[in-house]
XYZ file of C-alpha atoms in Angstrom:
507
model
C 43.328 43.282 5.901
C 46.720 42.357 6.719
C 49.441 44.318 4.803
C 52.326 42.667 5.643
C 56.142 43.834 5.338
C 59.211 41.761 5.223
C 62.716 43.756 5.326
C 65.710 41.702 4.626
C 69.232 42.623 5.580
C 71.404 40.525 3.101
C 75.049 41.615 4.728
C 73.463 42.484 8.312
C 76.244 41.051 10.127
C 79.287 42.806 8.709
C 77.405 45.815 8.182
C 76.910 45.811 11.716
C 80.149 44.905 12.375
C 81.187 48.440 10.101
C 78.761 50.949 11.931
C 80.214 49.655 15.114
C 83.798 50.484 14.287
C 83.124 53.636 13.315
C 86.526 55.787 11.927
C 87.917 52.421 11.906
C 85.933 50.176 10.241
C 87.400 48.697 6.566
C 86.392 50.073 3.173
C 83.408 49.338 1.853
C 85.725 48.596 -1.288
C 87.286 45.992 0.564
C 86.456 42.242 0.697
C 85.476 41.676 4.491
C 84.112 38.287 5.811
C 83.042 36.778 9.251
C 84.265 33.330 10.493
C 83.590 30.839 13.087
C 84.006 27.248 13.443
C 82.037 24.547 11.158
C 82.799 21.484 13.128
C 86.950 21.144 12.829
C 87.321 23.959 10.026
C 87.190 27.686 9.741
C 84.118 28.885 7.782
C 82.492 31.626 6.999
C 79.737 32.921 7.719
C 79.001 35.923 7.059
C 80.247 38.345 3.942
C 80.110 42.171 2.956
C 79.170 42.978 -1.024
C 82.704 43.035 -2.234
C 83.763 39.718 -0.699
C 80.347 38.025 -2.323
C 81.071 39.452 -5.511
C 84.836 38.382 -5.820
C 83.483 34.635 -5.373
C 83.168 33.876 -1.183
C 80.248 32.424 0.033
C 78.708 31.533 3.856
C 80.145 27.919 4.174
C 83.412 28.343 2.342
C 86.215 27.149 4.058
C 88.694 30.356 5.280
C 91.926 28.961 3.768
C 90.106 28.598 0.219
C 88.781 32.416 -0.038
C 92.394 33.867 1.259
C 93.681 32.292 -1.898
C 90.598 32.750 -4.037
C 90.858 36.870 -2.540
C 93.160 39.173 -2.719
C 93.490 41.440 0.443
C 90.604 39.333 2.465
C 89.889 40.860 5.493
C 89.066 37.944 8.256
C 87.058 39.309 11.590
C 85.387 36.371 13.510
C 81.764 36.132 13.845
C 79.716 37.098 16.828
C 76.005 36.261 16.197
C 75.217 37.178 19.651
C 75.896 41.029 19.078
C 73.820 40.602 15.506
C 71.165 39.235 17.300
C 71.279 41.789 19.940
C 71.322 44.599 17.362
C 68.257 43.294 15.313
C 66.511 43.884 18.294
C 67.438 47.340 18.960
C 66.377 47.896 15.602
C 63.194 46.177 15.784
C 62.434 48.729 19.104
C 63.346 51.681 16.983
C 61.415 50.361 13.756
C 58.323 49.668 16.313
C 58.409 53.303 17.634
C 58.593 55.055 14.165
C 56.977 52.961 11.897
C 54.050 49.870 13.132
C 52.810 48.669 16.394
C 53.217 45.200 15.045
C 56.962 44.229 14.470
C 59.038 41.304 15.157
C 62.558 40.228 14.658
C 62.963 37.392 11.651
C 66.094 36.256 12.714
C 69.271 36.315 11.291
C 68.802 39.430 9.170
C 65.489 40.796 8.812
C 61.920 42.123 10.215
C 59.027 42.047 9.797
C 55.933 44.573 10.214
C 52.161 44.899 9.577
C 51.196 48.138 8.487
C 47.448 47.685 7.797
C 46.758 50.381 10.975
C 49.651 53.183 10.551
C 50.433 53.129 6.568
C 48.168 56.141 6.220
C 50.225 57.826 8.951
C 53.422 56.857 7.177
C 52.384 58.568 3.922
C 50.982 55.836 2.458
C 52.680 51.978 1.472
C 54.997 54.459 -1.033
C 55.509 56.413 1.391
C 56.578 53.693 3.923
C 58.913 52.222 1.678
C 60.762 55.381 0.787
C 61.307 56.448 4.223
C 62.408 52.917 5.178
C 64.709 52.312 2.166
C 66.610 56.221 2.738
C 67.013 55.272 6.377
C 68.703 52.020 5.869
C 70.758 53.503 3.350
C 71.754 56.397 5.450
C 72.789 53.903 8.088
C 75.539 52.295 6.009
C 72.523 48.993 5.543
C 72.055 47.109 2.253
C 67.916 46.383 2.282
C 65.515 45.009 0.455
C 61.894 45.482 0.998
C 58.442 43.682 0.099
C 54.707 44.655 1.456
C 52.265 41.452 0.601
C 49.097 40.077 1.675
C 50.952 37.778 3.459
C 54.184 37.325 5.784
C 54.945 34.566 3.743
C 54.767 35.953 0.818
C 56.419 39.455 2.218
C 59.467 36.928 3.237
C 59.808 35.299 -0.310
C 59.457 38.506 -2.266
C 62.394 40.438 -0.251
C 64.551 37.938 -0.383
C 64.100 36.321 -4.146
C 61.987 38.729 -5.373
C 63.698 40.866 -8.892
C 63.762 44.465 -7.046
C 64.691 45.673 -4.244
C 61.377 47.270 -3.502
C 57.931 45.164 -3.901
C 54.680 45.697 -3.450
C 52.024 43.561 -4.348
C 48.135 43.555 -4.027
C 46.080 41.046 -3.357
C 45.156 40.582 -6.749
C 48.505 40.364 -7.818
C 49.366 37.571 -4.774
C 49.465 34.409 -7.416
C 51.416 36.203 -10.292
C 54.055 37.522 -7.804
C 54.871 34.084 -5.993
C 54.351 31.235 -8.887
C 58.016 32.342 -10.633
C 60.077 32.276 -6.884
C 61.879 29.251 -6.462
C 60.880 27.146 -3.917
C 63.451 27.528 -1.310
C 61.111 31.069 -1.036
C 59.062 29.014 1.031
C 61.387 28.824 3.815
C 61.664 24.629 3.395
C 64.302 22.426 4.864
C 67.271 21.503 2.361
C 66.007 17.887 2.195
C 62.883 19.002 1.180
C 64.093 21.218 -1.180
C 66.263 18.230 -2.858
C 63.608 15.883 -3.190
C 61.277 18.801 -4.452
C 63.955 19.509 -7.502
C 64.397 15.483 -8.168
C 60.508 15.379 -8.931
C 61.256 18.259 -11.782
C 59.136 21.171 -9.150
C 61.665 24.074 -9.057
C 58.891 27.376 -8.641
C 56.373 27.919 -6.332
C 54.010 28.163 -8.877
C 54.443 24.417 -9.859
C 54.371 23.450 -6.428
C 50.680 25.013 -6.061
C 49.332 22.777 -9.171
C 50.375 19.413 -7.756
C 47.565 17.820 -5.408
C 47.630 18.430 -2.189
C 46.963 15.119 -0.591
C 50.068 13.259 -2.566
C 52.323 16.023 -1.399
C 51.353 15.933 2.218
C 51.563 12.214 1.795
C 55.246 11.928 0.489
C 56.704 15.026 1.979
C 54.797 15.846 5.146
C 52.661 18.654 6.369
C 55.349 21.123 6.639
C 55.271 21.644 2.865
C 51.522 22.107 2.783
C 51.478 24.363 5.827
C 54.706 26.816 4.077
C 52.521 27.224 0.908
C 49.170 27.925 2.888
C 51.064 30.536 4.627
C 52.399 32.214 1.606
C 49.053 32.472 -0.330
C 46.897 33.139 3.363
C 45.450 30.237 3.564
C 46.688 29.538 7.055
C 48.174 31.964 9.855
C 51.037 32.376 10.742
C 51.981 33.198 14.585
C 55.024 35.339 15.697
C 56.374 36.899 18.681
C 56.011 40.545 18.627
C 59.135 42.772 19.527
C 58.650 44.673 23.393
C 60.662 47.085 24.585
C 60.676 46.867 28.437
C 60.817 50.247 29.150
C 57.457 51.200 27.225
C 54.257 51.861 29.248
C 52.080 48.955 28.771
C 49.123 47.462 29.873
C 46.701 44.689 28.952
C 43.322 43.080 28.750
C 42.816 39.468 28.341
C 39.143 38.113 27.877
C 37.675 34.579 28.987
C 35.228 34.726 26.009
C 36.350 36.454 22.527
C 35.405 39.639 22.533
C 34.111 41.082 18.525
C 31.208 43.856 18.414
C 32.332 47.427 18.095
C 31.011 48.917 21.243
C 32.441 46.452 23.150
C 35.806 47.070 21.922
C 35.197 50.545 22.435
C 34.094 50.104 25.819
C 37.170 48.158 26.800
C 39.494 50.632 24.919
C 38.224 52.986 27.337
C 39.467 51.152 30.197
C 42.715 50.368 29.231
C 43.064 54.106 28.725
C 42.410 54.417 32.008
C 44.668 51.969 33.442
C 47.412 53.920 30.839
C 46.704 57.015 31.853
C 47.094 55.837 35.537
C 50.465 54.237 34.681
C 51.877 57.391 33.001
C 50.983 59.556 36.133
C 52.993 57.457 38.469
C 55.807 58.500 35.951
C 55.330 61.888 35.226
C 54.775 61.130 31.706
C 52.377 62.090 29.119
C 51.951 59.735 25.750
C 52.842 61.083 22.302
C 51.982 57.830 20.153
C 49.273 54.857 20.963
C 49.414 51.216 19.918
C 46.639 49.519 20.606
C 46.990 45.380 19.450
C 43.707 43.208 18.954
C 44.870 39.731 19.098
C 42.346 37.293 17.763
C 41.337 33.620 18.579
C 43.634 32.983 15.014
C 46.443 34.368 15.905
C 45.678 37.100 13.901
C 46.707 40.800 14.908
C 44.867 44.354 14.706
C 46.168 47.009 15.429
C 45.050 50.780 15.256
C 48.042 53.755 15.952
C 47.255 57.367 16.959
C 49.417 60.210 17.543
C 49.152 63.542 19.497
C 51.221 66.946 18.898
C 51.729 67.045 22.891
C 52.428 64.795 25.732
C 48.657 63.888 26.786
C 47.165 62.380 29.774
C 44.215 63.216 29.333
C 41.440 59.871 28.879
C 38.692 61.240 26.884
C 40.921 62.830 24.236
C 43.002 59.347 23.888
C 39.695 57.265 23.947
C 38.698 59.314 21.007
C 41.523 59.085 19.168
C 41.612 55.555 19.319
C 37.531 54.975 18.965
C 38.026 57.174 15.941
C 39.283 53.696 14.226
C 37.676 50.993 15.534
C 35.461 50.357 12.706
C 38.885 49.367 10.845
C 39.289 46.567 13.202
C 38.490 42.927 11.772
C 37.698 40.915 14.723
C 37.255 37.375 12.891
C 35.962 34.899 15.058
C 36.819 37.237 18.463
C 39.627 38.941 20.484
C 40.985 37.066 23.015
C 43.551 39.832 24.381
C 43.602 43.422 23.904
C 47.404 45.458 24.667
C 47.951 49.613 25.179
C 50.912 50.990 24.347
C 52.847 54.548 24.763
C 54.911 53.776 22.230
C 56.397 57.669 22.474
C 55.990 59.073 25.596
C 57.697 62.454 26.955
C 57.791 63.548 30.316
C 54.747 65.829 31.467
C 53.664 68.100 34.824
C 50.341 69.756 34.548
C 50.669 73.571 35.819
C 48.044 75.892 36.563
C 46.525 78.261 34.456
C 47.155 81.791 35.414
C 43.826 83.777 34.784
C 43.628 87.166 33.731
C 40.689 89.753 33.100
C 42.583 91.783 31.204
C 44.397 89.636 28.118
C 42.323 86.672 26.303
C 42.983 83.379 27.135
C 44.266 81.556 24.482
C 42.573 78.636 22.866
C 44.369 74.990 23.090
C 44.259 73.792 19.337
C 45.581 70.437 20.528
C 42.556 68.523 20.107
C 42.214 69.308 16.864
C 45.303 69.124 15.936
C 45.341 65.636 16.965
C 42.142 64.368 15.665
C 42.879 66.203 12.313
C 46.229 64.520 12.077
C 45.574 60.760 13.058
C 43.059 61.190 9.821
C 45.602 62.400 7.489
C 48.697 60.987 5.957
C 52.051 62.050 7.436
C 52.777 65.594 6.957
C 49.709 66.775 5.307
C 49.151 68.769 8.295
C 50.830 71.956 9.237
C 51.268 75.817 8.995
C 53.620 78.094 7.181
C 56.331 79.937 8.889
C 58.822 82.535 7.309
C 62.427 81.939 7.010
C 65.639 84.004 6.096
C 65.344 84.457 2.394
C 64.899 87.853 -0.031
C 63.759 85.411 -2.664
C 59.642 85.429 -2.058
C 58.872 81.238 -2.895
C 61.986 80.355 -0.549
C 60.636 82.726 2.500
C 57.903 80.578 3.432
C 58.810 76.864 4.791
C 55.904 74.238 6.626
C 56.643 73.738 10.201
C 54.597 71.547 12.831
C 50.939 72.917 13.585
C 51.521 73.323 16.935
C 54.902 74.480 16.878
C 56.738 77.361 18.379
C 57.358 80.279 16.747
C 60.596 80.077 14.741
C 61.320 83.866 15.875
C 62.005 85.287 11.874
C 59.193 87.972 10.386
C 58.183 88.992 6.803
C 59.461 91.945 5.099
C 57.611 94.770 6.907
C 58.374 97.733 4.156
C 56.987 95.864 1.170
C 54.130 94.377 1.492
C 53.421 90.505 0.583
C 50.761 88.596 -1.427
C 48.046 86.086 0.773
C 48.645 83.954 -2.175
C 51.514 83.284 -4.439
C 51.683 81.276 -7.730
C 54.233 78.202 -8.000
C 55.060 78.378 -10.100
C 55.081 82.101 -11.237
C 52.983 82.636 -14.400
C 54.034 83.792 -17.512
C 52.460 87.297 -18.787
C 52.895 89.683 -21.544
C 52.962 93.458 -19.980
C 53.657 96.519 -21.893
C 55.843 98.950 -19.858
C 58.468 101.498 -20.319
C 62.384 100.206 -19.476
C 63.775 100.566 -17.050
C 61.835 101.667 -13.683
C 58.274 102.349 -15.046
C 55.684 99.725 -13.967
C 53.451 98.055 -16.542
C 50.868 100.105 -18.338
C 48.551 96.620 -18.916
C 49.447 93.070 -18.824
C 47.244 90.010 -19.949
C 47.005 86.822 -17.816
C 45.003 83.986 -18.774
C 44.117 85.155 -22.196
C 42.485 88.612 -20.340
C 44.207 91.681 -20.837
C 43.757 93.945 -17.818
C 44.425 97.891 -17.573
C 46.838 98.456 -15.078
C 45.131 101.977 -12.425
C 47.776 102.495 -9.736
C 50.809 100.868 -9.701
C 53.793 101.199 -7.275
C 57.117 99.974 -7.192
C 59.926 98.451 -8.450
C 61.052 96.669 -5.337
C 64.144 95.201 -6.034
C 65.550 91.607 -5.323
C 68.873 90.140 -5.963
C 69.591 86.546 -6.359
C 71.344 84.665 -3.979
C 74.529 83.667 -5.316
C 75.270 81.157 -2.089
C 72.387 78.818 -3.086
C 72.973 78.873 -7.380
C 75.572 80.334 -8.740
C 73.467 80.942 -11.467
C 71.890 84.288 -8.919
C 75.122 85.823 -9.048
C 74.088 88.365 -11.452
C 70.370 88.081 -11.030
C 67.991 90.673 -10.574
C 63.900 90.837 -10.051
C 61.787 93.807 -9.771
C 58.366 93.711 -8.379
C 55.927 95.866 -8.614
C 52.789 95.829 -6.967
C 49.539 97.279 -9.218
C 45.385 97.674 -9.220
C 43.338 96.986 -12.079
C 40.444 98.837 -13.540
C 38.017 96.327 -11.721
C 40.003 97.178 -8.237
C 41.772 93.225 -8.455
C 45.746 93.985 -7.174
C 48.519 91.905 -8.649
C 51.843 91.052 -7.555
C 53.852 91.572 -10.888
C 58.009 90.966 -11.577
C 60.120 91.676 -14.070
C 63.551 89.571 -14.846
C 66.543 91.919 -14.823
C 66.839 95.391 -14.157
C 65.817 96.607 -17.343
C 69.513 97.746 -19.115
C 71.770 94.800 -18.025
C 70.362 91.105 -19.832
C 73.217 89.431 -17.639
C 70.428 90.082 -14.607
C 68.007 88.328 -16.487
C 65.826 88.038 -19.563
C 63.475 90.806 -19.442
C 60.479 88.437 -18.950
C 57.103 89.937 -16.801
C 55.562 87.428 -14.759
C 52.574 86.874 -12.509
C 54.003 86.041 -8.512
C 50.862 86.599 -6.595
C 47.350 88.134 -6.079
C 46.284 90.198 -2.994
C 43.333 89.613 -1.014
């Protein structure tokens, strides 16, 4: 199922033209346009926010927004840099987010994420990431995920929020209101369309199909068959030259399972033979089904290492094949390292003294190319007193981050988050609770030792300044040990409240 995405840059050019300026580049504030020639006048065609807001428009002549603006800023036009730039990001967007991208010239891309969204954290997830990035670059964006490129292009650009997504359910509701210049039709089309009284897509769908063909042509037809997936819709996927590629293409379409399989196994090979001429080992796999339709499938796999190694990436990628939809057959098959890092096997050193230890790669890998993005990884320690901010999730196969636990108190397996309320009875200041009840059970405290003392730290809240916790570590009657605080030092209620709560249970 295609889940297509359609990201539209509505001021790509000048905010192009800003990032590559740098220290110089104009106020956002400020009312910037691009120019270039329109036959005999000065046009523009291009404008930032500001300018669009104060009244200029692509098409106005120069001389008319100088007098309409006040403090214009005039840069000519170069759509040969824009268009060099939406390809860049179009590489970068292929390498991060989908194997299937492509550049939808002037300002915008587009994607399928059907094979990677669960990589990406889901289509949420997707969109998030995309939308911070953009906005972190300085670029205004608007993004829609459809059933459809068609409809993916309509929704971003006349769609009412910034950030769409629609099901295929929902495909009909989301495009009848859009006007139809959504459809990507010709002016004149678009004229005689509005003459007849037919301003929404919706209106356009309910008139017959034969008179419309008739009167307008089949390019009307074909624009609405593409938005509701009806008809396919070809494109020219983005290549960076310097990836690692190699292909398969078949005489006779190619569709059952194992015989996908079999041939992703040979392409692996062929990869794998590619990479070793260049010393490199792959960190992320796109592997493209293109179908007799002009349809494409596509399955992505990562690995925590640089890999070279067939079997492993033949796994990875056989792992998914059951999520490819081959319609009526593939007619060409394409392997990517879409991510790939230099890589020189080195001999083991043996010993028969110390253990050898065990590569958790594999797993690693097949664990994470089944799970969303980031649900994977291991718990490190950091530099913090404060017990919930000591702990931090690093990479699974990561290196040590060279910081330790506390080694004179010791910690929990398992803390609470967040810490649970209790009621303890103890004696103020220092003594540790006689019994406590958690959970509606009240629970006779044995052995008890402690306080441990914590301070706040007053360069992350200034609220810590004055805050104190001390824990104290203590054994039931049934032999169950608690990890047990108290808010404030027991004299002072500037260091805190007075409050006993649960932090964690031993093992």
């Amino acid at each position: 199922m295609t889940r297509a995405v359609s990201l539209y840059l509505p001021t790509w050019p000048t905010d192009r033209l800003t990032r590559s300026l740098g220290a110089s580049a104009p106020s956002p504030d400020a009312p910037l346009v691009l120019v270039g020639r329109d036959g005999r006048k000065r046009a523009i065609l291009a404008a930032n926010a500001t300018a669009l807001a104060e009244g200029a428009a692509p098409g106005m002549a120069v001389a008319k927004a100088q007098a309409l603006i006040t403090g214009l800023i005039v840069r000519d036009a170069d759509p040969a840099r824009d268009g060099a730039a939406l390809e860049r990001l179009a590489i970068w967007a292929l390498r991060r987010y989908s194997p299937v991208v492509a550049v939808d010239p002037p300002d915008g891309l587009r994607f399928d994420i059907a094979g990677a969204a669960h990589l990406l954290g889901g289509e949420p997830g997707f969109v998030a990431d995309l939308a911070r990035r953009c906005a972190d670059s300085g670029l205004a964006a608007r993004i829609a995920i459809a059933p459809t490129h068609g409809a993916a292009h309509a929704l971003a650009r006349f769609g009412s929020s910034p950030a769409i997504m629609v099901a295929p359910a929902d495909l009909d509701a989301a495009l009848a209101p859009l006007p139809i210049a959504a459809l990507r039709l010709d002016a004149t089309a678009i004229d005689s369309l509005r003459r007849l009284g037919v301003d929404t897509v919706g209106e356009l769908e309910a008139l017959p199909r034969g008179a419309v063909a008739l009167r307008f042509g089949p390019a009307i037809r074909r624009r609405l068959d593409q938005a509701y997936g009806r008809a396919s819709e070809p494109f020219e996927l983005v290549e960076a030259p310097e990836l690692v590629r190699v292909r398969r293409a078949f005489a006779e379409p190619i569709g059952a399972p194992e015989t996908l399989a079999r041939y992703t196994g040979k392409l692996v090979v062929q990869l794998c033979e590619a990479l070793e001429q260049k010393g490199l080992g792959a960190r992320r796999l796109d592997l493209l089904f293109h179908r007799v339709d002009n349809r494409i499938e596509a399955i992505r796999a990562g690995t925590a290492k640089p890999l070279r190694d067939g079997k492993r990436m033949t796994r990875l990628l056989c792992d998914k094949i059951e999520t490819v939809a081959p319609g009526f057959g593939i007619e060409l098959m394409t392997l990517t390292a879409t991510i790939a890092e230099p890589l020189d096997y080195r001999a083991s050193v043996s010993s028969l003294i110390e253990p050898v230890a065990p590569d958790l790669s594999d797993l690693v890998d097949t664990l994470a190319n089944r799970m969303a993005h980031g649900r994977l990884y291991r718990c490190a320690p950091t530099q913090s007193e404060v017990p919930e901010r000591g702990v931090c999730r690093i990479e699974a196969l990561a290196p040590p981050v060279g910081v330790t636990w506390p080694v004179d108190w010791p910690r929990p397996s398992r803390l609470l988050d967040p810490p649970a309320p209790i009621e303890a009875l103890a004696l103020l200041p220092d003594h540790p609770p006689a019994s406590f009840t958690w959970g509606g059970v009240r629970r006779r405290v044995k052995r008890a030792d402690g306080p441990e003392r914590i301070f706040g730290e007053w360069w992350v809240r200034d609220g810590e300044l004055a805050a104190v916790r001390d824990y104290f570590q203590v054994e039931d009657e049934a032999g169950e040990r608690f990890w047990l605080f108290r808010r404030g030092d027991g004299e002072d209620t500037a260091t805190g409240d007075h409050r006993w709560y649960l932090h964690g249970i031993f093992a």
